[in-house]
PDB file of C-alpha atoms in Angstrom:
ATOM      1  CA  MET A   1     153.416  96.463  98.331  1.00 38.00           C
ATOM      2  CA  ALA A   2     153.200  97.141 102.113  1.00 44.00           C
ATOM      3  CA  ASP A   3     156.020  99.371 103.765  1.00 48.00           C
ATOM      4  CA  PRO A   4     158.472  96.578 105.171  1.00 47.00           C
ATOM      5  CA  PHE A   5     158.260  97.044 108.826  1.00 48.00           C
ATOM      6  CA  LEU A   6     154.828  99.639 109.526  1.00 47.00           C
ATOM      7  CA  TYR A   7     153.618  98.202 112.824  1.00 49.00           C
ATOM      8  CA  ASN A   8     151.310  99.925 115.146  1.00 52.00           C
ATOM      9  CA  THR A   9     153.842 101.842 118.016  1.00 50.00           C
ATOM     10  CA  GLY A  10     150.421 103.126 119.616  1.00 49.00           C
ATOM     11  CA  GLU A  11     150.752 104.702 122.976  1.00 51.00           C
ATOM     12  CA  ARG A  12     154.049 103.391 124.537  1.00 55.00           C
ATOM     13  CA  SER A  13     154.428 103.695 128.498  1.00 57.00           C
ATOM     14  CA  HIS A  14     157.394 104.907 130.058  1.00 63.00           C
ATOM     15  CA  TYR A  15     159.622 102.587 130.604  1.00 66.00           C
ATOM     16  CA  GLY A  16     162.097 102.863 133.235  1.00 70.00           C
ATOM     17  CA  CYS A  17     165.850 101.490 132.068  1.00 81.00           C
ATOM     18  CA  LEU A  18     167.731  98.894 134.527  1.00 88.00           C
ATOM     19  CA  GLY A  19     171.198  99.125 132.670  1.00 93.00           C
ATOM     20  CA  HIS A  20     173.451 102.282 131.441  1.00 94.00           C
ATOM     21  CA  GLU A  21     174.708 103.663 127.959  1.00 96.00           C
ATOM     22  CA  VAL A  22     178.351 103.239 127.271  1.00 97.00           C
ATOM     23  CA  GLN A  23     180.588 104.379 124.454  1.00 97.00           C
ATOM     24  CA  ILE A  24     182.469 101.874 122.241  1.00 97.00           C
ATOM     25  CA  GLU A  25     184.888 103.474 120.172  1.00 96.00           C
ATOM     26  CA  TYR A  26     182.612 105.483 117.491  1.00 97.00           C
ATOM     27  CA  LEU A  27     179.435 103.409 118.788  1.00 98.00           C
ATOM     28  CA  LYS A  28     177.012 104.565 121.588  1.00 97.00           C
ATOM     29  CA  ALA A  29     175.016 101.354 123.508  1.00 98.00           C
ATOM     30  CA  TYR A  30     173.314 100.654 126.025  1.00 96.00           C
ATOM     31  CA  VAL A  31     174.545  97.585 128.314  1.00 97.00           C
ATOM     32  CA  CYS A  32     172.526  95.592 131.042  1.00 96.00           C
ATOM     33  CA  ARG A  33     174.184  93.034 133.152  1.00 96.00           C
ATOM     34  CA  PRO A  34     172.768  90.383 135.234  1.00 94.00           C
ATOM     35  CA  SER A  35     173.396  90.299 139.500  1.00 92.00           C
ATOM     36  CA  PHE A  36     176.165  87.438 139.086  1.00 94.00           C
ATOM     37  CA  SER A  37     179.224  87.516 136.808  1.00 96.00           C
ATOM     38  CA  THR A  38     179.099  85.441 133.746  1.00 97.00           C
ATOM     39  CA  ASP A  39     181.243  85.100 130.509  1.00 98.00           C
ATOM     40  CA  LYS A  40     177.803  84.520 128.746  1.00 98.00           C
ATOM     41  CA  ALA A  41     176.643  87.608 126.844  1.00 98.00           C
ATOM     42  CA  VAL A  42     173.570  88.490 124.000  1.00 98.00           C
ATOM     43  CA  ILE A  43     173.548  91.600 121.743  1.00 98.00           C
ATOM     44  CA  VAL A  44     170.334  92.826 120.395  1.00 98.00           C
ATOM     45  CA  VAL A  45     169.484  94.193 117.196  1.00 98.00           C
ATOM     46  CA  HIS A  46     166.638  97.390 117.296  1.00 97.00           C
ATOM     47  CA  ASP A  47     164.289  97.775 115.287  1.00 95.00           C
ATOM     48  CA  VAL A  48     163.765 100.716 112.926  1.00 94.00           C
ATOM     49  CA  PHE A  49     162.733 102.879 115.505  1.00 93.00           C
ATOM     50  CA  GLY A  50     166.472 102.144 117.150  1.00 95.00           C
ATOM     51  CA  TRP A  51     168.611 101.803 120.422  1.00 96.00           C
ATOM     52  CA  ARG A  52     166.757 104.224 122.706  1.00 93.00           C
ATOM     53  CA  PHE A  53     163.135 102.714 121.991  1.00 91.00           C
ATOM     54  CA  PRO A  54     161.581 101.906 125.430  1.00 89.00           C
ATOM     55  CA  ASP A  55     161.011  98.048 123.926  1.00 90.00           C
ATOM     56  CA  ILE A  56     163.857  97.023 122.812  1.00 94.00           C
ATOM     57  CA  ARG A  57     165.728  98.186 125.985  1.00 93.00           C
ATOM     58  CA  TYR A  58     162.994  96.386 128.155  1.00 93.00           C
ATOM     59  CA  ILE A  59     164.276  93.542 126.011  1.00 95.00           C
ATOM     60  CA  VAL A  60     168.045  93.881 126.939  1.00 96.00           C
ATOM     61  CA  ASP A  61     166.965  94.442 130.450  1.00 95.00           C
ATOM     62  CA  LEU A  62     165.014  90.378 130.460  1.00 95.00           C
ATOM     63  CA  MET A  63     167.750  89.119 128.423  1.00 97.00           C
ATOM     64  CA  ALA A  64     170.137  90.145 131.143  1.00 96.00           C
ATOM     65  CA  GLY A  65     167.897  88.772 133.704  1.00 95.00           C
ATOM     66  CA  HIS A  66     168.111  85.913 132.583  1.00 96.00           C
ATOM     67  CA  GLY A  67     172.145  85.590 133.285  1.00 97.00           C
ATOM     68  CA  TYR A  68     173.733  87.397 130.291  1.00 98.00           C
ATOM     69  CA  ILE A  69     175.588  90.048 129.769  1.00 98.00           C
ATOM     70  CA  THR A  70     173.133  92.434 127.316  1.00 98.00           C
ATOM     71  CA  ILE A  71     173.831  95.091 125.260  1.00 98.00           C
ATOM     72  CA  CYS A  72     171.965  96.760 122.347  1.00 98.00           C
ATOM     73  CA  PRO A  73     174.779  99.255 120.159  1.00 98.00           C
ATOM     74  CA  ASP A  74     173.509 102.239 118.110  1.00 98.00           C
ATOM     75  CA  PHE A  75     173.630 100.342 114.293  1.00 98.00           C
ATOM     76  CA  PHE A  76     172.279 103.471 113.354  1.00 98.00           C
ATOM     77  CA  LYS A  77     175.527 105.283 114.082  1.00 97.00           C
ATOM     78  CA  GLY A  78     173.941 108.285 115.335  1.00 95.00           C
ATOM     79  CA  THR A  79     171.790 109.016 112.720  1.00 94.00           C
ATOM     80  CA  GLU A  80     167.713 109.175 112.974  1.00 92.00           C
ATOM     81  CA  PRO A  81     165.975 106.225 114.031  1.00 94.00           C
ATOM     82  CA  TRP A  82     163.015 106.175 111.871  1.00 92.00           C
ATOM     83  CA  LYS A  83     160.060 107.810 113.792  1.00 87.00           C
ATOM     84  CA  PRO A  84     156.295 106.872 113.764  1.00 80.00           C
ATOM     85  CA  THR A  85     155.591 110.609 113.119  1.00 84.00           C
ATOM     86  CA  ASP A  86     157.709 110.196 109.867  1.00 86.00           C
ATOM     87  CA  HIS A  87     155.807 109.299 105.957  1.00 87.00           C
ATOM     88  CA  TRP A  88     156.042 106.042 104.666  1.00 83.00           C
ATOM     89  CA  VAL A  89     156.255 107.791 101.315  1.00 90.00           C
ATOM     90  CA  ASP A  90     160.262 108.481 102.508  1.00 90.00           C
ATOM     91  CA  PHE A  91     161.004 105.114 104.001  1.00 89.00           C
ATOM     92  CA  PRO A  92     162.804 103.902 101.065  1.00 89.00           C
ATOM     93  CA  ASP A  93     164.936 106.566 101.129  1.00 92.00           C
ATOM     94  CA  TRP A  94     166.090 106.006 104.579  1.00 93.00           C
ATOM     95  CA  MET A  95     166.124 102.526 104.007  1.00 92.00           C
ATOM     96  CA  LYS A  96     168.752 103.337 101.462  1.00 92.00           C
ATOM     97  CA  ASN A  97     170.929 104.704 104.570  1.00 94.00           C
ATOM     98  CA  HIS A  98     170.068 102.280 106.941  1.00 95.00           C
ATOM     99  CA  ASP A  99     170.913  98.841 105.293  1.00 95.00           C
ATOM    100  CA  PRO A 100     170.443  96.199 107.575  1.00 96.00           C
ATOM    101  CA  MET A 101     173.235  93.684 105.461  1.00 95.00           C
ATOM    102  CA  LYS A 102     175.736  96.579 106.291  1.00 96.00           C
ATOM    103  CA  VAL A 103     176.211  95.888 109.929  1.00 97.00           C
ATOM    104  CA  ASP A 104     179.249  93.436 110.094  1.00 98.00           C
ATOM    105  CA  LYS A 105     181.833  96.485 110.911  1.00 97.00           C
ATOM    106  CA  GLU A 106     179.630  97.082 114.350  1.00 98.00           C
ATOM    107  CA  ALA A 107     179.215  94.077 114.927  1.00 98.00           C
ATOM    108  CA  ASP A 108     183.012  93.176 115.302  1.00 98.00           C
ATOM    109  CA  VAL A 109     183.288  96.433 117.269  1.00 98.00           C
ATOM    110  CA  VAL A 110     180.685  95.203 120.192  1.00 98.00           C
ATOM    111  CA  LEU A 111     182.124  91.510 119.657  1.00 98.00           C
ATOM    112  CA  LYS A 112     185.652  92.625 120.695  1.00 98.00           C
ATOM    113  CA  TYR A 113     184.262  95.110 123.333  1.00 98.00           C
ATOM    114  CA  LEU A 114     181.936  92.115 125.338  1.00 98.00           C
ATOM    115  CA  LYS A 115     185.166  89.994 124.788  1.00 98.00           C
ATOM    116  CA  GLU A 116     187.851  92.023 125.862  1.00 97.00           C
ATOM    117  CA  GLN A 117     186.379  94.432 128.126  1.00 96.00           C
ATOM    118  CA  CYS A 118     183.411  92.021 129.886  1.00 97.00           C
ATOM    119  CA  GLY A 119     185.222  88.759 129.937  1.00 97.00           C
ATOM    120  CA  ALA A 120     182.417  86.923 127.422  1.00 98.00           C
ATOM    121  CA  LYS A 121     183.457  83.849 125.885  1.00 98.00           C
ATOM    122  CA  LYS A 122     179.921  82.508 124.462  1.00 98.00           C
ATOM    123  CA  ILE A 123     178.550  85.223 122.502  1.00 98.00           C
ATOM    124  CA  GLY A 124     174.777  85.202 121.182  1.00 98.00           C
ATOM    125  CA  ILE A 125     171.949  87.761 118.953  1.00 98.00           C
ATOM    126  CA  VAL A 126     168.562  88.155 118.716  1.00 98.00           C
ATOM    127  CA  GLY A 127     167.165  91.339 116.479  1.00 98.00           C
ATOM    128  CA  PHE A 128     163.522  92.660 115.842  1.00 97.00           C
ATOM    129  CA  SER A 129     162.376  93.449 112.166  1.00 95.00           C
ATOM    130  CA  TRP A 130     165.255  95.624 110.845  1.00 96.00           C
ATOM    131  CA  GLY A 131     167.393  94.109 113.541  1.00 97.00           C
ATOM    132  CA  GLY A 132     165.673  90.102 112.448  1.00 97.00           C
ATOM    133  CA  MET A 133     166.865  91.032 109.180  1.00 96.00           C
ATOM    134  CA  ALA A 134     170.745  91.923 109.991  1.00 97.00           C
ATOM    135  CA  VAL A 135     170.458  88.505 112.677  1.00 98.00           C
ATOM    136  CA  HIS A 136     170.293  86.700 109.716  1.00 97.00           C
ATOM    137  CA  HIS A 137     172.899  87.949 107.783  1.00 97.00           C
ATOM    138  CA  LEU A 138     175.315  88.057 110.836  1.00 98.00           C
ATOM    139  CA  MET A 139     174.220  84.525 111.221  1.00 98.00           C
ATOM    140  CA  LEU A 140     175.286  83.713 107.445  1.00 97.00           C
ATOM    141  CA  LYS A 141     178.808  86.240 107.919  1.00 97.00           C
ATOM    142  CA  ASN A 142     179.960  85.788 111.382  1.00 98.00           C
ATOM    143  CA  PRO A 143     181.006  82.425 113.485  1.00 98.00           C
ATOM    144  CA  GLN A 144     181.753  84.527 116.302  1.00 98.00           C
ATOM    145  CA  LEU A 145     178.458  84.058 117.366  1.00 98.00           C
ATOM    146  CA  THR A 146     177.320  81.888 118.716  1.00 98.00           C
ATOM    147  CA  ALA A 147     173.606  81.265 118.228  1.00 98.00           C
ATOM    148  CA  GLY A 148     170.929  83.773 116.760  1.00 98.00           C
ATOM    149  CA  VAL A 149     167.329  84.669 116.887  1.00 98.00           C
ATOM    150  CA  SER A 150     165.659  86.176 114.204  1.00 98.00           C
ATOM    151  CA  LEU A 151     162.317  87.939 114.914  1.00 97.00           C
ATOM    152  CA  TYR A 152     160.305  88.654 111.929  1.00 96.00           C
ATOM    153  CA  GLY A 153     163.090  89.671 109.773  1.00 95.00           C
ATOM    154  CA  ILE A 154     164.420  87.616 107.015  1.00 94.00           C
ATOM    155  CA  VAL A 155     167.225  88.633 104.094  1.00 92.00           C
ATOM    156  CA  ARG A 156     165.196  88.121 100.792  1.00 86.00           C
ATOM    157  CA  ASP A 157     167.736  88.521  97.802  1.00 76.00           C
ATOM    158  CA  SER A 158     170.786  86.466  98.044  1.00 76.00           C
ATOM    159  CA  GLU A 159     170.955  83.019  97.184  1.00 77.00           C
ATOM    160  CA  GLU A 160     173.177  82.522  99.785  1.00 83.00           C
ATOM    161  CA  ARG A 161     170.974  82.889 102.897  1.00 91.00           C
ATOM    162  CA  TYR A 162     170.019  79.219 103.807  1.00 95.00           C
ATOM    163  CA  ALA A 163     173.820  78.816 104.920  1.00 95.00           C
ATOM    164  CA  LEU A 164     173.769  79.566 108.679  1.00 97.00           C
ATOM    165  CA  LEU A 165     176.877  79.342 110.705  1.00 98.00           C
ATOM    166  CA  ASN A 166     175.267  78.876 114.115  1.00 98.00           C
ATOM    167  CA  PRO A 167     172.257  77.859 114.993  1.00 98.00           C
ATOM    168  CA  THR A 168     169.163  80.371 114.300  1.00 98.00           C
ATOM    169  CA  PHE A 169     165.797  80.471 115.175  1.00 98.00           C
ATOM    170  CA  PHE A 170     163.594  82.566 113.608  1.00 98.00           C
ATOM    171  CA  ILE A 171     159.925  83.916 114.730  1.00 98.00           C
ATOM    172  CA  PHE A 172     157.524  85.052 112.576  1.00 97.00           C
ATOM    173  CA  GLY A 173     153.625  86.547 113.155  1.00 95.00           C
ATOM    174  CA  GLU A 174     151.029  84.961 111.159  1.00 95.00           C
ATOM    175  CA  LYS A 175     149.188  87.511 110.220  1.00 93.00           C
ATOM    176  CA  ASP A 176     152.562  89.887 109.736  1.00 93.00           C
ATOM    177  CA  HIS A 177     152.213  91.937 106.607  1.00 90.00           C
ATOM    178  CA  THR A 178     155.653  92.280 105.626  1.00 90.00           C
ATOM    179  CA  ILE A 179     156.364  88.601 105.574  1.00 93.00           C
ATOM    180  CA  SER A 180     154.062  86.431 103.793  1.00 92.00           C
ATOM    181  CA  LEU A 181     153.407  82.799 104.683  1.00 93.00           C
ATOM    182  CA  ASP A 182     154.726  81.932 101.176  1.00 94.00           C
ATOM    183  CA  GLN A 183     157.640  83.071 101.973  1.00 94.00           C
ATOM    184  CA  ILE A 184     158.131  81.434 105.745  1.00 95.00           C
ATOM    185  CA  PHE A 185     157.269  78.170 103.781  1.00 95.00           C
ATOM    186  CA  LEU A 186     160.494  78.701 100.901  1.00 94.00           C
ATOM    187  CA  LEU A 187     162.826  80.081 103.688  1.00 95.00           C
ATOM    188  CA  GLU A 188     161.723  76.643 105.576  1.00 95.00           C
ATOM    189  CA  ASP A 189     162.142  74.380 102.578  1.00 95.00           C
ATOM    190  CA  LYS A 190     165.468  75.635 101.473  1.00 94.00           C
ATOM    191  CA  LEU A 191     166.935  75.348 104.917  1.00 96.00           C
ATOM    192  CA  LYS A 192     166.053  71.595 105.064  1.00 95.00           C
ATOM    193  CA  GLN A 193     167.964  71.289 101.690  1.00 94.00           C
ATOM    194  CA  TYR A 194     170.881  73.424 101.963  1.00 94.00           C
ATOM    195  CA  CYS A 195     171.527  74.135 106.449  1.00 96.00           C
ATOM    196  CA  LYS A 196     174.011  72.213 108.122  1.00 96.00           C
ATOM    197  CA  VAL A 197     173.010  73.491 111.691  1.00 98.00           C
ATOM    198  CA  PRO A 198     170.338  73.531 113.955  1.00 98.00           C
ATOM    199  CA  TYR A 199     167.724  75.957 112.913  1.00 98.00           C
ATOM    200  CA  LYS A 200     163.857  76.587 113.783  1.00 98.00           C
ATOM    201  CA  ILE A 201     161.074  78.398 112.212  1.00 98.00           C
ATOM    202  CA  LYS A 202     157.685  79.446 113.912  1.00 98.00           C
ATOM    203  CA  VAL A 203     154.839  81.091 113.620  1.00 98.00           C
ATOM    204  CA  TYR A 204     152.918  82.724 116.237  1.00 97.00           C
ATOM    205  CA  PRO A 205     148.679  82.625 115.682  1.00 96.00           C
ATOM    206  CA  GLY A 206     147.033  86.031 114.663  1.00 93.00           C
ATOM    207  CA  GLN A 207     150.131  87.798 115.786  1.00 94.00           C
ATOM    208  CA  VAL A 208     151.285  90.630 113.527  1.00 92.00           C
ATOM    209  CA  HIS A 209     154.512  92.330 113.084  1.00 91.00           C
ATOM    210  CA  GLY A 210     156.520  93.800 115.796  1.00 91.00           C
ATOM    211  CA  PHE A 211     154.643  91.486 118.283  1.00 92.00           C
ATOM    212  CA  ALA A 212     157.212  89.996 120.355  1.00 92.00           C
ATOM    213  CA  GLN A 213     158.739  93.000 122.045  1.00 89.00           C
ATOM    214  CA  LEU A 214     156.178  94.715 123.967  1.00 84.00           C
ATOM    215  CA  LYS A 215     156.313  95.597 127.373  1.00 82.00           C
ATOM    216  CA  PRO A 216     153.724  93.592 129.861  1.00 84.00           C
ATOM    217  CA  GLU A 217     151.707  96.491 130.450  1.00 85.00           C
ATOM    218  CA  ASP A 218     151.538  97.096 126.578  1.00 84.00           C
ATOM    219  CA  MET A 219     149.930  93.952 125.265  1.00 86.00           C
ATOM    220  CA  LYS A 220     146.814  93.122 124.673  1.00 87.00           C
ATOM    221  CA  PRO A 221     144.899  90.260 126.626  1.00 90.00           C
ATOM    222  CA  GLU A 222     144.277  88.121 123.603  1.00 91.00           C
ATOM    223  CA  ASP A 223     147.652  88.622 122.325  1.00 91.00           C
ATOM    224  CA  LYS A 224     150.102  88.352 125.699  1.00 92.00           C
ATOM    225  CA  PRO A 225     150.198  84.298 125.880  1.00 94.00           C
ATOM    226  CA  TYR A 226     151.662  84.688 122.308  1.00 95.00           C
ATOM    227  CA  ILE A 227     154.078  87.235 123.247  1.00 94.00           C
ATOM    228  CA  GLU A 228     154.866  85.633 126.560  1.00 95.00           C
ATOM    229  CA  GLU A 229     155.195  82.384 124.303  1.00 97.00           C
ATOM    230  CA  ALA A 230     157.713  83.879 121.732  1.00 97.00           C
ATOM    231  CA  ARG A 231     159.935  85.749 124.404  1.00 96.00           C
ATOM    232  CA  ARG A 232     160.053  82.236 126.057  1.00 97.00           C
ATOM    233  CA  ASP A 233     161.098  80.425 122.984  1.00 98.00           C
ATOM    234  CA  MET A 234     163.382  83.076 122.014  1.00 98.00           C
ATOM    235  CA  ILE A 235     165.435  82.619 125.932  1.00 97.00           C
ATOM    236  CA  ASP A 236     164.792  79.074 125.685  1.00 98.00           C
ATOM    237  CA  TRP A 237     166.829  79.157 122.288  1.00 98.00           C
ATOM    238  CA  ILE A 238     169.358  81.314 123.447  1.00 98.00           C
ATOM    239  CA  LYS A 239     170.104  79.199 126.341  1.00 98.00           C
ATOM    240  CA  MET A 240     170.144  75.898 124.040  1.00 98.00           C
ATOM    241  CA  PHE A 241     173.434  76.865 122.714  1.00 98.00           C
ATOM    242  CA  VAL A 242     175.297  80.495 124.326  1.00 97.00           C
TER     243      VAL A 242
END
């Protein structure tokens, strides 16, 4: 079986962040605000590389630039994220202690902060890979989240994984080695049968796992149009509902 989240992190350029770090109860988080006041917010759920990974911070700043108070909490609660130098044979054990279905408490802490400290009234969520699985899970469980975007991450082992509470968009790469096209077709088929809210599934040609979070200077020219399209689609979905 392929490693669930293995993708080529490659050489990442340095990123100078626009936001700042905050402490929310027992969680650290990275926050970026738009230049004007708003009551709309977005939670960004990081991948296995954690809340300090440059690509994720870039996405937070990007969402803030579109007018949302945007926050990426440390869903690993201070424990070590997966590192590109770690050995994949150890990954299953690492995952046991970093379960993307066990994020409900952290989500509630962040939602409370956004509502009480930031004045947020509508809150969306987007997540990448590990974070995509967390988003799928939360969109089944937490009605406070107005809309969600799951990028190349799905709940696989629950019969109830199709009863979404609010509008959810699933983004996939055609060549993602972790999620087969058969799994995507099954998801689509079951959502047609069971889902009672708006949803969307889109597959981007030739794209691999992790494609949509690259910073502009790290993109390959042939992938750039698809990466930019996926990002536009993600933002459009949030704007439609949040």
